[in-house]
Amino acid sequence: MGLLSKKDSKLILDPLADNNPITIQVLGICSALAITAELKASIVMGLSVMAVLAIGNVVISLMRNIIPSKIRIIVQLVVVAALVIIVDLVLKAYSYQLSKTLSVFVGLIITNCIIMGRFEAFALANGPWRSFLDGIGNAAGYALILVIVGFFRELLGSGTLLGFKVLGDPIEKKGLYALGYENNGFMLLSPMALIVVGIIIWVQRSRNKALIEDH
Amino acid sequence: MEHLELFLKSIFIDNMVFATFLGMCSFLAVSKKVSTAVGLGAAVIFVMLITVPLNWLLDHYLLQPGALAWLGEEYADYDLSFLSFIMFIATIATMVQLVEIVVEKFSPSLYNSLGIFLPLIAVNCAILGGSLFMQSREIPTLGLATVYGIGSGIGWFLAILSIAAIREKIRYSNVPAPLRGLGITFIITGLMAIGFMSFGGMLTGGDEKPKEEQKATVTKQENNTTPSNEVKNSEEKTKEKVLANNIKVNE
């Protein structure tokens, strides 16, 4: 990170592990879990949130001195909603099939607590460049968890990654399936997303004892 | 009958938390005590009851392709549906503010119990999700939209109430240290979601001859709901027994 000072690179790297938005700050779980049955959808969702959060953070940070604090929530919602409409239209134009899979969850980026949380906690008190980095960092932390969950759910649930059959062909009994391996269809159902995130939290907290809660 | 069916469906089968994971943030953050969970749950039902029908009206008379026909012929081919996100969230945010003011004026006791939760609700994904699902599932009438709103609200209430009850009890059991707090709550929610999936069979019976057997299916549904509720209760009882045993062992 030659380009960035030490303080700035901390803004990006912190949310990736020790201050992860999903596993530590408990933000943005709402729209994250339902779409992680496929790796591709998780990646696109992560990128959409990154675009909205980075640009939104900059916009709010530029306006932070002229927003009256009483109506700031409505102003923030309007900024996010406008950005999400752009993302939604772009997705519909370039990858219609995927936007059907994501259905209402693109719209739900508006109420994704990560976005409001970062606006409130960071963009309202910091300059545009630092807010931009904070947005990228937090969205990357969010995308990281999404990609991990999507990876395991797609691999174990349908035996594919990004649509490629990495474990062989289940119908012609090739690859791993020749040995009698079966896909675990349960991984594709939504409850398993919660359990996978629970396991990620378990692993993370057993590696870093400082994060353990006392109840 | 349609209304009852949609009502039960939105509470149990399409439960906001367990089937679509909406409103998870406040679900996890505010479920440490039963009393606060009840307050937030009640506020969600209240706001859903108002915003879903209101957004239905907006959708049908303003946003849908051709919805502006009531203004005159030259407006008949306008399509404003790309504005729906911004309209819905603006409605929700203003309604929440309005409800807060009205409740404060006319029922201070209700305001004191809901008070702090009302502003939180504007950013609860379950509320916006309710309106977006109402739009994408093309719910045909205002009555059905109201029923859908209140049903989804009650489903969310049920979910946060049960997780808060479990979390109050789980404090006394010996959870592995790294899983304490958030981790175990995720896993319990996952298990509850698996439990709720069993409600999926509730409305599928009797599809072959819908007209003749309509009454029969309805009674069947009702029969179906009660035993599964009892099963859930007994499950919870056994859980509590296990927990009570654990406490004794610890002592």
mmCIF file of N, CA, C and O in Angstrom, chain B residues 115-165:
data_model
loop_
_atom_site.group_PDB
_atom_site.id
_atom_site.type_symbol
_atom_site.label_atom_id
_atom_site.label_comp_id
_atom_site.label_asym_id
_atom_site.label_seq_id
_atom_site.Cartn_x
_atom_site.Cartn_y
_atom_site.Cartn_z
ATOM 1 N N GLY B 115 -41.972 4.138 21.613
ATOM 2 C CA GLY B 115 -41.143 5.305 21.371
ATOM 3 C C GLY B 115 -39.814 5.097 20.696
ATOM 4 O O GLY B 115 -39.651 5.438 19.522
ATOM 5 N N ILE B 116 -38.857 4.507 21.414
ATOM 6 C CA ILE B 116 -37.509 4.430 20.870
ATOM 7 C C ILE B 116 -37.426 3.548 19.629
ATOM 8 O O ILE B 116 -36.517 3.682 18.833
ATOM 9 N N PHE B 117 -38.409 2.627 19.452
ATOM 10 C CA PHE B 117 -38.285 1.692 18.330
ATOM 11 C C PHE B 117 -38.790 2.272 17.030
ATOM 12 O O PHE B 117 -38.397 1.838 15.958
ATOM 13 N N LEU B 118 -39.703 3.246 17.119
ATOM 14 C CA LEU B 118 -40.311 3.738 15.879
ATOM 15 C C LEU B 118 -39.290 4.270 14.878
ATOM 16 O O LEU B 118 -39.337 3.885 13.714
ATOM 17 N N PRO B 119 -38.338 5.138 15.270
ATOM 18 C CA PRO B 119 -37.383 5.628 14.268
ATOM 19 C C PRO B 119 -36.522 4.512 13.674
ATOM 20 O O PRO B 119 -36.152 4.564 12.496
ATOM 21 N N LEU B 120 -36.250 3.487 14.474
ATOM 22 C CA LEU B 120 -35.453 2.356 13.991
ATOM 23 C C LEU B 120 -36.116 1.655 12.814
ATOM 24 O O LEU B 120 -35.451 1.054 11.977
ATOM 25 N N ILE B 121 -37.458 1.722 12.810
ATOM 26 C CA ILE B 121 -38.204 0.904 11.867
ATOM 27 C C ILE B 121 -38.032 1.348 10.428
ATOM 28 O O ILE B 121 -38.096 0.543 9.509
ATOM 29 N N ALA B 122 -37.774 2.653 10.223
ATOM 30 C CA ALA B 122 -37.627 3.148 8.854
ATOM 31 C C ALA B 122 -36.552 2.367 8.106
ATOM 32 O O ALA B 122 -36.635 2.195 6.893
ATOM 33 N N VAL B 123 -35.541 1.894 8.820
ATOM 34 C CA VAL B 123 -34.477 1.170 8.129
ATOM 35 C C VAL B 123 -34.560 -0.330 8.390
ATOM 36 O O VAL B 123 -33.587 -1.045 8.233
ATOM 37 N N ASN B 124 -35.736 -0.809 8.795
ATOM 38 C CA ASN B 124 -35.890 -2.249 8.961
ATOM 39 C C ASN B 124 -36.236 -2.867 7.604
ATOM 40 O O ASN B 124 -37.219 -2.494 6.982
ATOM 41 N N CYS B 125 -35.395 -3.799 7.159
ATOM 42 C CA CYS B 125 -35.600 -4.334 5.810
ATOM 43 C C CYS B 125 -36.941 -5.038 5.668
ATOM 44 O O CYS B 125 -37.468 -5.127 4.565
ATOM 45 N N ALA B 126 -37.503 -5.535 6.774
ATOM 46 C CA ALA B 126 -38.771 -6.252 6.658
ATOM 47 C C ALA B 126 -39.865 -5.336 6.132
ATOM 48 O O ALA B 126 -40.725 -5.768 5.367
ATOM 49 N N ILE B 127 -39.821 -4.064 6.514
ATOM 50 C CA ILE B 127 -40.887 -3.145 6.099
ATOM 51 C C ILE B 127 -40.809 -2.878 4.594
ATOM 52 O O ILE B 127 -41.790 -3.034 3.872
ATOM 53 N N LEU B 128 -39.611 -2.511 4.115
ATOM 54 C CA LEU B 128 -39.461 -2.279 2.674
ATOM 55 C C LEU B 128 -39.677 -3.585 1.918
ATOM 56 O O LEU B 128 -40.292 -3.606 0.852
ATOM 57 N N GLY B 129 -39.161 -4.690 2.495
ATOM 58 C CA GLY B 129 -39.339 -6.001 1.858
ATOM 59 C C GLY B 129 -40.808 -6.326 1.670
ATOM 60 O O GLY B 129 -41.206 -6.826 0.629
ATOM 61 N N GLY B 130 -41.633 -6.022 2.680
ATOM 62 C CA GLY B 130 -43.069 -6.263 2.560
ATOM 63 C C GLY B 130 -43.644 -5.556 1.349
ATOM 64 O O GLY B 130 -44.353 -6.156 0.546
ATOM 65 N N SER B 131 -43.273 -4.272 1.168
ATOM 66 C CA SER B 131 -43.812 -3.526 0.034
ATOM 67 C C SER B 131 -43.274 -4.064 -1.295
ATOM 68 O O SER B 131 -44.007 -4.162 -2.272
ATOM 69 N N LEU B 132 -41.975 -4.434 -1.323
ATOM 70 C CA LEU B 132 -41.403 -4.910 -2.585
ATOM 71 C C LEU B 132 -41.968 -6.273 -2.968
ATOM 72 O O LEU B 132 -42.229 -6.543 -4.143
ATOM 73 N N PHE B 133 -42.184 -7.138 -1.957
ATOM 74 C CA PHE B 133 -42.786 -8.438 -2.274
ATOM 75 C C PHE B 133 -44.228 -8.253 -2.723
ATOM 76 O O PHE B 133 -44.686 -8.954 -3.624
ATOM 77 N N MET B 134 -44.928 -7.302 -2.089
ATOM 78 C CA MET B 134 -46.298 -7.000 -2.499
ATOM 79 C C MET B 134 -46.316 -6.627 -3.973
ATOM 80 O O MET B 134 -47.181 -7.054 -4.726
ATOM 81 N N GLN B 135 -45.296 -5.851 -4.418
ATOM 82 C CA GLN B 135 -45.240 -5.439 -5.819
ATOM 83 C C GLN B 135 -44.853 -6.603 -6.727
ATOM 84 O O GLN B 135 -45.468 -6.843 -7.742
ATOM 85 N N SER B 136 -43.800 -7.382 -6.312
ATOM 86 C CA SER B 136 -43.297 -8.396 -7.246
ATOM 87 C C SER B 136 -44.222 -9.608 -7.301
ATOM 88 O O SER B 136 -44.244 -10.326 -8.281
ATOM 89 N N ARG B 137 -45.035 -9.851 -6.239
ATOM 90 C CA ARG B 137 -45.977 -10.976 -6.298
ATOM 91 C C ARG B 137 -47.317 -10.568 -6.887
ATOM 92 O O ARG B 137 -48.246 -11.365 -6.926
ATOM 93 N N GLU B 138 -47.440 -9.307 -7.280
ATOM 94 C CA GLU B 138 -48.648 -8.803 -7.937
ATOM 95 C C GLU B 138 -49.914 -9.117 -7.161
ATOM 96 O O GLU B 138 -50.829 -9.754 -7.665
ATOM 97 N N ILE B 139 -49.968 -8.694 -5.924
ATOM 98 C CA ILE B 139 -51.163 -8.872 -5.108
ATOM 99 C C ILE B 139 -52.283 -8.011 -5.682
ATOM 100 O O ILE B 139 -52.113 -6.811 -5.879
ATOM 101 N N PRO B 140 -53.458 -8.625 -6.015
ATOM 102 C CA PRO B 140 -54.438 -7.935 -6.864
ATOM 103 C C PRO B 140 -55.301 -6.859 -6.205
ATOM 104 O O PRO B 140 -55.661 -5.899 -6.862
ATOM 105 N N THR B 141 -55.705 -7.013 -4.922
ATOM 106 C CA THR B 141 -56.632 -6.017 -4.372
ATOM 107 C C THR B 141 -56.068 -5.351 -3.127
ATOM 108 O O THR B 141 -55.138 -5.854 -2.500
ATOM 109 N N LEU B 142 -56.695 -4.228 -2.766
ATOM 110 C CA LEU B 142 -56.256 -3.485 -1.583
ATOM 111 C C LEU B 142 -56.459 -4.312 -0.309
ATOM 112 O O LEU B 142 -55.606 -4.324 0.584
ATOM 113 N N GLY B 143 -57.585 -5.052 -0.275
ATOM 114 C CA GLY B 143 -57.864 -5.888 0.895
ATOM 115 C C GLY B 143 -56.770 -6.913 1.114
ATOM 116 O O GLY B 143 -56.257 -7.081 2.224
ATOM 117 N N LEU B 144 -56.400 -7.597 0.023
ATOM 118 C CA LEU B 144 -55.356 -8.619 0.136
ATOM 119 C C LEU B 144 -54.032 -7.993 0.557
ATOM 120 O O LEU B 144 -53.289 -8.581 1.334
ATOM 121 N N ALA B 145 -53.753 -6.781 0.056
ATOM 122 C CA ALA B 145 -52.498 -6.132 0.427
ATOM 123 C C ALA B 145 -52.476 -5.845 1.921
ATOM 124 O O ALA B 145 -51.455 -6.043 2.590
ATOM 125 N N THR B 146 -53.623 -5.384 2.463
ATOM 126 C CA THR B 146 -53.691 -5.123 3.904
ATOM 127 C C THR B 146 -53.437 -6.405 4.688
ATOM 128 O O THR B 146 -52.658 -6.430 5.645
ATOM 129 N N VAL B 147 -54.123 -7.492 4.254
ATOM 130 C CA VAL B 147 -53.957 -8.772 4.930
ATOM 131 C C VAL B 147 -52.502 -9.223 4.862
ATOM 132 O O VAL B 147 -51.924 -9.682 5.852
ATOM 133 N N TYR B 148 -51.883 -9.035 3.699
ATOM 134 C CA TYR B 148 -50.476 -9.432 3.551
ATOM 135 C C TYR B 148 -49.586 -8.635 4.497
ATOM 136 O O TYR B 148 -48.713 -9.189 5.163
ATOM 137 N N GLY B 149 -49.857 -7.327 4.588
ATOM 138 C CA GLY B 149 -49.061 -6.483 5.481
ATOM 139 C C GLY B 149 -49.152 -6.930 6.914
ATOM 140 O O GLY B 149 -48.140 -7.143 7.584
ATOM 141 N N ILE B 150 -50.387 -7.152 7.387
ATOM 142 C CA ILE B 150 -50.537 -7.487 8.801
ATOM 143 C C ILE B 150 -50.012 -8.897 9.065
ATOM 144 O O ILE B 150 -49.370 -9.153 10.092
ATOM 145 N N GLY B 151 -50.216 -9.805 8.104
ATOM 146 C CA GLY B 151 -49.709 -11.174 8.281
ATOM 147 C C GLY B 151 -48.199 -11.200 8.386
ATOM 148 O O GLY B 151 -47.638 -11.844 9.272
ATOM 149 N N SER B 152 -47.520 -10.476 7.483
ATOM 150 C CA SER B 152 -46.060 -10.459 7.535
ATOM 151 C C SER B 152 -45.573 -9.852 8.836
ATOM 152 O O SER B 152 -44.602 -10.313 9.434
ATOM 153 N N GLY B 153 -46.280 -8.802 9.290
ATOM 154 C CA GLY B 153 -45.913 -8.174 10.557
ATOM 155 C C GLY B 153 -46.017 -9.158 11.703
ATOM 156 O O GLY B 153 -45.103 -9.274 12.528
ATOM 157 N N ILE B 154 -47.123 -9.915 11.745
ATOM 158 C CA ILE B 154 -47.300 -10.877 12.826
ATOM 159 C C ILE B 154 -46.232 -11.970 12.745
ATOM 160 O O ILE B 154 -45.689 -12.410 13.760
ATOM 161 N N GLY B 155 -45.905 -12.396 11.515
ATOM 162 C CA GLY B 155 -44.850 -13.405 11.359
ATOM 163 C C GLY B 155 -43.538 -12.916 11.945
ATOM 164 O O GLY B 155 -42.840 -13.655 12.640
ATOM 165 N N TRP B 156 -43.207 -11.662 11.687
ATOM 166 C CA TRP B 156 -41.954 -11.094 12.217
ATOM 167 C C TRP B 156 -42.001 -11.023 13.728
ATOM 168 O O TRP B 156 -41.031 -11.349 14.415
ATOM 169 N N PHE B 157 -43.161 -10.614 14.265
ATOM 170 C CA PHE B 157 -43.359 -10.526 15.706
ATOM 171 C C PHE B 157 -43.126 -11.889 16.364
ATOM 172 O O PHE B 157 -42.398 -12.020 17.346
ATOM 173 N N LEU B 158 -43.744 -12.915 15.761
ATOM 174 C CA LEU B 158 -43.619 -14.289 16.277
ATOM 175 C C LEU B 158 -42.147 -14.694 16.314
ATOM 176 O O LEU B 158 -41.663 -15.250 17.306
ATOM 177 N N ALA B 159 -41.429 -14.379 15.237
ATOM 178 C CA ALA B 159 -40.034 -14.791 15.149
ATOM 179 C C ALA B 159 -39.197 -14.117 16.221
ATOM 180 O O ALA B 159 -38.430 -14.778 16.931
ATOM 181 N N ILE B 160 -39.337 -12.798 16.376
ATOM 182 C CA ILE B 160 -38.461 -12.103 17.327
ATOM 183 C C ILE B 160 -38.845 -12.478 18.757
ATOM 184 O O ILE B 160 -37.973 -12.619 19.628
ATOM 185 N N LEU B 161 -40.141 -12.746 18.989
ATOM 186 C CA LEU B 161 -40.556 -13.149 20.332
ATOM 187 C C LEU B 161 -39.934 -14.491 20.690
ATOM 188 O O LEU B 161 -39.380 -14.663 21.785
ATOM 189 N N SER B 162 -39.975 -15.462 19.747
ATOM 190 C CA SER B 162 -39.470 -16.782 20.111
ATOM 191 C C SER B 162 -37.955 -16.768 20.271
ATOM 192 O O SER B 162 -37.420 -17.403 21.180
ATOM 193 N N ILE B 163 -37.233 -16.011 19.406
ATOM 194 C CA ILE B 163 -35.773 -16.008 19.566
ATOM 195 C C ILE B 163 -35.391 -15.299 20.859
ATOM 196 O O ILE B 163 -34.446 -15.719 21.547
ATOM 197 N N ALA B 164 -36.151 -14.254 21.251
ATOM 198 C CA ALA B 164 -35.820 -13.570 22.502
ATOM 199 C C ALA B 164 -36.035 -14.497 23.686
ATOM 200 O O ALA B 164 -35.223 -14.525 24.623
ATOM 201 N N ALA B 165 -37.122 -15.295 23.638
ATOM 202 C CA ALA B 165 -37.381 -16.233 24.730
ATOM 203 C C ALA B 165 -36.251 -17.241 24.839
ATOM 204 O O ALA B 165 -35.754 -17.536 25.930
#
